[in-house]
mmCIF file of C-alpha atoms in Angstrom:
data_model
loop_
_atom_site.group_PDB
_atom_site.id
_atom_site.type_symbol
_atom_site.label_atom_id
_atom_site.label_comp_id
_atom_site.label_asym_id
_atom_site.label_seq_id
_atom_site.Cartn_x
_atom_site.Cartn_y
_atom_site.Cartn_z
ATOM 1 C CA UNK A 14 -22.826 -8.953 8.115
ATOM 2 C CA UNK A 15 -20.223 -8.481 5.386
ATOM 3 C CA UNK A 16 -18.820 -12.002 5.894
ATOM 4 C CA UNK A 17 -22.298 -13.488 5.769
ATOM 5 C CA UNK A 18 -23.072 -11.601 2.560
ATOM 6 C CA UNK A 19 -19.881 -12.893 0.934
ATOM 7 C CA UNK A 20 -20.620 -16.495 1.932
ATOM 8 C CA UNK A 21 -24.330 -16.430 1.026
ATOM 9 C CA UNK A 22 -24.146 -14.495 -2.236
ATOM 10 C CA UNK A 23 -23.852 -17.566 -4.409
ATOM 11 C CA UNK A 24 -26.148 -18.847 -7.120
ATOM 12 C CA UNK A 25 -24.996 -22.390 -6.298
ATOM 13 C CA UNK A 26 -26.030 -21.987 -2.642
ATOM 14 C CA UNK A 27 -29.351 -20.298 -3.439
ATOM 15 C CA UNK A 28 -30.462 -22.929 -5.942
ATOM 16 C CA UNK A 29 -30.641 -25.613 -3.232
ATOM 17 C CA UNK A 30 -32.593 -23.512 -0.729
ATOM 18 C CA UNK A 31 -36.137 -22.282 -0.401
ATOM 19 C CA UNK A 32 -37.240 -19.220 -2.321
ATOM 20 C CA UNK A 33 -37.111 -17.113 0.815
ATOM 21 C CA UNK A 34 -33.299 -17.287 0.621
ATOM 22 C CA UNK A 35 -32.586 -14.420 -1.771
ATOM 23 C CA UNK A 36 -30.134 -14.250 -4.635
ATOM 24 C CA UNK A 37 -28.293 -12.024 -5.032
ATOM 25 C CA UNK A 38 -27.703 -11.939 -1.271
ATOM 26 C CA UNK A 39 -26.930 -8.345 -0.327
ATOM 27 C CA UNK A 40 -25.479 -6.661 2.737
ATOM 28 C CA UNK A 41 -29.015 -5.510 3.570
ATOM 29 C CA UNK A 42 -30.233 -9.131 3.562
ATOM 30 C CA UNK A 43 -27.412 -10.146 5.898
ATOM 31 C CA UNK A 44 -28.026 -7.251 8.274
ATOM 32 C CA UNK A 45 -31.767 -7.964 8.349
ATOM 33 C CA UNK A 46 -31.091 -11.646 9.139
ATOM 34 C CA UNK A 47 -28.711 -10.782 11.988
ATOM 35 C CA UNK A 48 -31.164 -8.229 13.449
ATOM 36 C CA UNK A 49 -34.055 -10.686 13.104
ATOM 37 C CA UNK A 50 -32.185 -13.414 14.980
ATOM 38 C CA UNK A 51 -31.061 -11.051 17.730
ATOM 39 C CA UNK A 52 -34.717 -10.075 18.173
ATOM 40 C CA UNK A 53 -35.756 -13.755 18.328
ATOM 41 C CA UNK A 54 -33.161 -14.505 21.005
ATOM 42 C CA UNK A 55 -34.316 -11.555 23.125
ATOM 43 C CA UNK A 56 -37.937 -12.652 22.685
ATOM 44 C CA UNK A 57 -37.154 -16.248 23.675
ATOM 45 C CA UNK A 58 -35.226 -15.147 26.760
ATOM 46 C CA UNK A 59 -38.111 -12.882 27.838
ATOM 47 C CA UNK A 60 -40.678 -15.673 27.347
ATOM 48 C CA UNK A 61 -38.526 -18.191 29.200
ATOM 49 C CA UNK A 62 -37.975 -15.838 32.113
ATOM 50 C CA UNK A 63 -41.679 -15.046 32.308
ATOM 51 C CA UNK A 64 -42.796 -18.703 32.064
ATOM 52 C CA UNK A 65 -40.247 -20.410 34.251
ATOM 53 C CA UNK A 66 -38.254 -17.731 36.029
ATOM 54 C CA UNK A 67 -35.203 -19.090 34.199
ATOM 55 C CA UNK A 68 -33.958 -17.393 31.027
ATOM 56 C CA UNK A 69 -32.085 -20.576 30.025
ATOM 57 C CA UNK A 70 -35.313 -22.508 29.346
ATOM 58 C CA UNK A 71 -37.413 -21.570 26.384
ATOM 59 C CA UNK A 72 -40.088 -23.048 24.160
ATOM 60 C CA UNK A 73 -38.567 -22.158 20.810
ATOM 61 C CA UNK A 74 -40.126 -22.253 17.378
ATOM 62 C CA UNK A 75 -36.989 -21.298 15.421
ATOM 63 C CA UNK A 76 -33.290 -21.012 16.153
ATOM 64 C CA UNK A 77 -30.370 -20.220 13.839
ATOM 65 C CA UNK A 78 -26.581 -20.036 14.067
ATOM 66 C CA UNK A 79 -23.783 -19.205 11.683
ATOM 67 C CA UNK A 80 -21.204 -21.774 10.598
ATOM 68 C CA UNK A 81 -17.712 -20.336 11.025
ATOM 69 C CA UNK A 82 -14.368 -21.556 9.658
ATOM 70 C CA UNK A 83 -12.286 -22.297 12.774
ATOM 71 C CA UNK A 84 -8.967 -21.368 11.159
ATOM 72 C CA UNK A 85 -10.011 -18.023 9.686
ATOM 73 C CA UNK A 86 -12.904 -17.112 12.015
ATOM 74 C CA UNK A 87 -14.937 -16.364 8.873
ATOM 75 C CA UNK A 88 -18.656 -17.002 8.344
ATOM 76 C CA UNK A 89 -19.037 -19.742 5.718
ATOM 77 C CA UNK A 90 -22.640 -20.850 6.226
ATOM 78 C CA UNK A 91 -25.652 -21.122 8.458
ATOM 79 C CA UNK A 92 -27.709 -23.751 10.264
ATOM 80 C CA UNK A 93 -31.023 -23.686 12.066
ATOM 81 C CA UNK A 94 -34.350 -25.208 12.951
ATOM 82 C CA UNK A 95 -37.826 -23.976 12.222
ATOM 83 C CA UNK A 96 -41.223 -25.417 13.146
ATOM 84 C CA UNK A 97 -43.707 -26.326 10.459
ATOM 85 C CA UNK A 98 -46.354 -23.621 10.248
ATOM 86 C CA UNK A 99 -49.366 -25.832 10.896
ATOM 87 C CA UNK A 100 -47.677 -28.615 12.863
ATOM 88 C CA UNK A 101 -46.122 -27.281 16.045
ATOM 89 C CA UNK A 102 -44.537 -30.621 17.002
ATOM 90 C CA UNK A 103 -42.486 -30.992 13.835
ATOM 91 C CA UNK A 104 -39.286 -29.120 13.155
ATOM 92 C CA UNK A 105 -37.149 -28.805 10.075
ATOM 93 C CA UNK A 106 -33.373 -28.645 10.199
ATOM 94 C CA UNK A 107 -31.830 -26.545 7.463
ATOM 95 C CA UNK A 108 -28.326 -25.475 6.582
ATOM 96 C CA UNK A 109 -26.334 -23.840 3.841
ATOM 97 C CA UNK A 110 -22.634 -23.613 3.148
ATOM 98 C CA UNK A 111 -20.659 -21.577 0.637
ATOM 99 C CA UNK A 112 -19.705 -23.922 -2.198
ATOM 100 C CA UNK A 113 -15.968 -23.402 -1.607
ATOM 101 C CA UNK A 114 -16.436 -25.511 1.535
ATOM 102 C CA UNK A 115 -18.600 -28.323 0.109
ATOM 103 C CA UNK A 116 -17.528 -31.986 0.380
ATOM 104 C CA UNK A 117 -15.248 -31.458 3.382
ATOM 105 C CA UNK A 118 -17.505 -32.848 6.134
ATOM 106 C CA UNK A 119 -18.240 -29.381 7.491
ATOM 107 C CA UNK A 120 -22.035 -29.673 7.377
ATOM 108 C CA UNK A 121 -21.930 -33.163 8.888
ATOM 109 C CA UNK A 122 -19.909 -31.775 11.779
ATOM 110 C CA UNK A 123 -22.114 -28.680 12.048
ATOM 111 C CA UNK A 124 -25.313 -30.758 12.167
ATOM 112 C CA UNK A 125 -23.899 -33.030 14.884
ATOM 113 C CA UNK A 126 -22.738 -30.066 16.962
ATOM 114 C CA UNK A 127 -25.958 -28.122 16.436
ATOM 115 C CA UNK A 128 -28.170 -31.054 17.442
ATOM 116 C CA UNK A 129 -26.055 -31.688 20.514
ATOM 117 C CA UNK A 130 -26.340 -27.995 21.408
ATOM 118 C CA UNK A 131 -30.135 -27.826 21.103
ATOM 119 C CA UNK A 132 -30.879 -31.272 22.596
ATOM 120 C CA UNK A 133 -28.568 -31.192 25.616
ATOM 121 C CA UNK A 134 -27.978 -28.584 28.282
ATOM 122 C CA UNK A 135 -24.603 -27.745 29.849
ATOM 123 C CA UNK A 136 -25.011 -30.630 32.317
ATOM 124 C CA UNK A 137 -25.669 -33.180 29.583
ATOM 125 C CA UNK A 138 -29.391 -33.304 30.432
ATOM 126 C CA UNK A 139 -31.650 -33.962 27.443
ATOM 127 C CA UNK A 140 -33.846 -31.048 26.358
ATOM 128 C CA UNK A 141 -36.940 -31.252 24.224
ATOM 129 C CA UNK A 142 -38.025 -28.965 21.429
ATOM 130 C CA UNK A 143 -41.645 -27.907 21.693
#
């Protein structure tokens, strides 16, 4: 949570994001976000298990990951998808990155990796977002 707070607590980052991304970004904001996403993952696994008997399949409406610097193992940003509130079949991809890491191709790489992760399963089979 501390690493996320340090990366996200930036006026430069906040100015390009929706109003729901707070500035200043506090440790409480980071801890809430982590807890919220852990709850979503548990919920999705429970729904998937109930619907299909397989906790690896899930009809998701939102999914988020942190972007981590490989060399320092430090959180430097975030990436995720969210469905439009009134249009279930449309999703929005969003990401943020601490400005110290801008213009280095990190978000391009993160978007490619994230899309591959959510669109393809471990066997290379194409998945669909619902």
